[in-house]
Tab-separated table of C-alpha atoms in Angstrom:
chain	number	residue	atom	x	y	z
A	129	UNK	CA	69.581	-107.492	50.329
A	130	UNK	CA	70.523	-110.689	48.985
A	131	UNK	CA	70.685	-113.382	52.024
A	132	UNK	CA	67.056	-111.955	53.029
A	133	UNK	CA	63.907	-113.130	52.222
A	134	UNK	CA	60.919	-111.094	50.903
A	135	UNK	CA	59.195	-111.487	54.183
A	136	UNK	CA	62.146	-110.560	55.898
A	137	UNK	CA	62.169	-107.213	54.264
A	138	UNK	CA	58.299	-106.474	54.249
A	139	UNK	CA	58.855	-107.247	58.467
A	140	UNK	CA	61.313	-104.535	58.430
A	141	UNK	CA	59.538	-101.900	56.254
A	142	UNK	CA	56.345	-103.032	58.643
A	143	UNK	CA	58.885	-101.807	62.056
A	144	UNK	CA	59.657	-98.970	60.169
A	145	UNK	CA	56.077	-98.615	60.103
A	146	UNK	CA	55.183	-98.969	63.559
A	147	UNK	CA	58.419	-96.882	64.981
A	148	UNK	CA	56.372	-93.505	62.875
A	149	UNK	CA	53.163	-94.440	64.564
A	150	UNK	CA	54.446	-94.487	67.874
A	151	UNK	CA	56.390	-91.348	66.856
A	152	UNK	CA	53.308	-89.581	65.402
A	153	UNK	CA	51.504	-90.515	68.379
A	154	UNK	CA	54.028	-88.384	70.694
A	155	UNK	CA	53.736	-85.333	68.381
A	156	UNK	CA	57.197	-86.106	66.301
A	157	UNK	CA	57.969	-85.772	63.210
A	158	UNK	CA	59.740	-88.647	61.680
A	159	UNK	CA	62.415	-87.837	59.215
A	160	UNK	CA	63.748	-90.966	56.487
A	161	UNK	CA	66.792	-89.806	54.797
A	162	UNK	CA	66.369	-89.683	51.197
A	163	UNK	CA	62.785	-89.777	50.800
A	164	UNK	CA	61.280	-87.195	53.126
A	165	UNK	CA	59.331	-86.809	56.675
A	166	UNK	CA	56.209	-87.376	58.323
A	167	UNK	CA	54.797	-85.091	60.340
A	168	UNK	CA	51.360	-84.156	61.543
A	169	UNK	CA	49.802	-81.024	60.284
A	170	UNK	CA	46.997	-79.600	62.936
A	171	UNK	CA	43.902	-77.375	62.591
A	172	UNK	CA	42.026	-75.315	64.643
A	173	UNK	CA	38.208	-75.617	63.188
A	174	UNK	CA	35.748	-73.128	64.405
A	175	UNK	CA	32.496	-74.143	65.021
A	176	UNK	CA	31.048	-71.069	66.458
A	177	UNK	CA	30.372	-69.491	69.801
A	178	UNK	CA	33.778	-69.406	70.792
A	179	UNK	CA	34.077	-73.301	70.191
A	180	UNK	CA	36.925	-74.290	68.755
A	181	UNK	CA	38.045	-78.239	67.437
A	182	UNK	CA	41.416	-79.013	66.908
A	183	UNK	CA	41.889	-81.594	64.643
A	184	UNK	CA	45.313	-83.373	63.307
A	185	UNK	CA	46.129	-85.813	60.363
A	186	UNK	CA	49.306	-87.204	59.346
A	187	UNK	CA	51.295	-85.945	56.175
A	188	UNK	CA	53.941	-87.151	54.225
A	189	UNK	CA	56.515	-84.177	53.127
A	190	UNK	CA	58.321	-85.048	50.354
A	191	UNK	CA	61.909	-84.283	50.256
A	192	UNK	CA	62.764	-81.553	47.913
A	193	UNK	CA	66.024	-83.278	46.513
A	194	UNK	CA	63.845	-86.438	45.377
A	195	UNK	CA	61.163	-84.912	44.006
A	196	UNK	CA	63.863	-82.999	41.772
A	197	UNK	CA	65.916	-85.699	41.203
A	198	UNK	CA	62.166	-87.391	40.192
A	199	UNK	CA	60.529	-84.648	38.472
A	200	UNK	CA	57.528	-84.935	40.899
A	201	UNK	CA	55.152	-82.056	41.224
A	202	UNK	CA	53.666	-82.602	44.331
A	203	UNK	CA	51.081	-80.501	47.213
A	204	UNK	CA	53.943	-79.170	49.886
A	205	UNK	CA	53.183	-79.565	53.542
A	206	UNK	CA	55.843	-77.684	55.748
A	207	UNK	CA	56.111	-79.466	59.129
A	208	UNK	CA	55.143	-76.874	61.952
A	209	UNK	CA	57.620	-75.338	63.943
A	210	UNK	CA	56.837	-76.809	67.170
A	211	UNK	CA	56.575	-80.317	66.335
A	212	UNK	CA	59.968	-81.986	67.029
A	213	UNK	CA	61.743	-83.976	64.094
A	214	UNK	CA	63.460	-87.399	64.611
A	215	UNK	CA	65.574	-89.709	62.462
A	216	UNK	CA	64.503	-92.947	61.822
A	217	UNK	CA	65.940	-94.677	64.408
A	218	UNK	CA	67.696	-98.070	62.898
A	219	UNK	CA	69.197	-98.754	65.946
A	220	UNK	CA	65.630	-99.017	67.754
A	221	UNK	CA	64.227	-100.953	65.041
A	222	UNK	CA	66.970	-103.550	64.282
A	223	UNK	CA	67.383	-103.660	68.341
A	224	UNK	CA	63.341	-104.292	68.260
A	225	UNK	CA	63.703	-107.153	65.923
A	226	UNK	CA	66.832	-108.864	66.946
A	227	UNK	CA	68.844	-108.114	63.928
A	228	UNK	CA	71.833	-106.216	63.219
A	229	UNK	CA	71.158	-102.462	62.093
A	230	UNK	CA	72.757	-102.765	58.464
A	231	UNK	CA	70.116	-105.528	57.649
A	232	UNK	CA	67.428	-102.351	58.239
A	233	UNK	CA	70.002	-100.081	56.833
A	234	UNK	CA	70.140	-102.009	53.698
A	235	UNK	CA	66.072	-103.339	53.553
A	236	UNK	CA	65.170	-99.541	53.801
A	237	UNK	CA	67.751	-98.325	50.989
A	238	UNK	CA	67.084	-101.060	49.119
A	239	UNK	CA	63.315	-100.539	49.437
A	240	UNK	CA	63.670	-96.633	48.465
A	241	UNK	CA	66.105	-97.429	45.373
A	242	UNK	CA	63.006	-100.069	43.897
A	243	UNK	CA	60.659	-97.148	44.776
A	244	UNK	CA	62.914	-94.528	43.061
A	245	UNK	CA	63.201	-97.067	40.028
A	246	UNK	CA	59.427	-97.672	39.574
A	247	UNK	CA	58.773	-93.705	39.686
A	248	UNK	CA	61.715	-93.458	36.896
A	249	UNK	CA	60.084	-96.079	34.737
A	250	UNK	CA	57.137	-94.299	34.400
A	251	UNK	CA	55.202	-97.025	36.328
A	252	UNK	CA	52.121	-96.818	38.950
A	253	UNK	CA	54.887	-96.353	42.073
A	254	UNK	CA	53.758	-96.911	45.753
A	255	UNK	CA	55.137	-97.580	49.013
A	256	UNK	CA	52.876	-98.384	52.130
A	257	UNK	CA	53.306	-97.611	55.711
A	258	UNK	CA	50.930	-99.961	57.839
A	259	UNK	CA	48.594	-97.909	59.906
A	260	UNK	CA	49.778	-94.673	58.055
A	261	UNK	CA	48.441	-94.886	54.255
A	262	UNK	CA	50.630	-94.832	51.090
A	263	UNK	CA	52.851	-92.516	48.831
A	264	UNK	CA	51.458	-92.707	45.785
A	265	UNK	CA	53.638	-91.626	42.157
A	266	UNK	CA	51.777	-91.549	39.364
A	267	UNK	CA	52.766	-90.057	36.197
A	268	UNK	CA	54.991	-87.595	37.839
A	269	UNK	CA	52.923	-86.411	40.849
């Protein structure tokens, strides 16, 4: 958005950030329109004499419509059924920061359209989530 500063949209993307952490942390999915969800896929290893570790990461899951729209050929994660999905909650986040919910409305559209036009130039494309990792485009994938 115009009237904002490049810090003031990296603080925002950094909230966004921390709101899937704390989300992740409570077992919930996190679901951001337009680009996809993060969830956290869990595994039972077995180490033998009825021991058993489970072990959980987070994943990114890709929404179907913008890999399409994208061509993007990607590994697909399905959240599992018993983890609970949440929108990102603007409200929370522009209440957190003490500004008004279109400013985070607009810094995480505005974000998503730059990623979407990096990935359609054909460029290196990434977009980092403190404390989470990064979605990576290259070439397609």
């Amino acid at each position: 958005p115009p009237s904002l500063s490049v810090e003031d949209v990296l603080l925002v993307w950094q909230n966004v950030s921390q709101f899937i952490v704390r989300q992740l942390l409570q077992n919930k999915a996190v679901n951001i329109t337009g680009l996809g969800m993060f969830s956290v896929l869990k595994r039972s290893l077995d180490l033998g004499s009825d021991r058993r570790v489970y072990v959980q990461r987070p994943i990114f899951v890709l929404s179907e419509k913008f890999a399409k729209i994208h061509g993007i050929t990607y590994a697909k994660y399905t959240s599992p059924g018993e983890i609970p999905v949440v929108q990102l909650n603007l409200a929370v986040i522009s209440m957190e920061m003490g500004v008004e919910r279109d400013v985070v409305d607009a810094c995480i559209r505005e974000l998503i359209s730059t990623f979407s036009r990096t990935i359609n130039s054909r460029k290196l494309a990434f977009l980092a989530f403190k404390d989470i990792g990064q979605l990576v485009v290259k070439e397609g994938k």
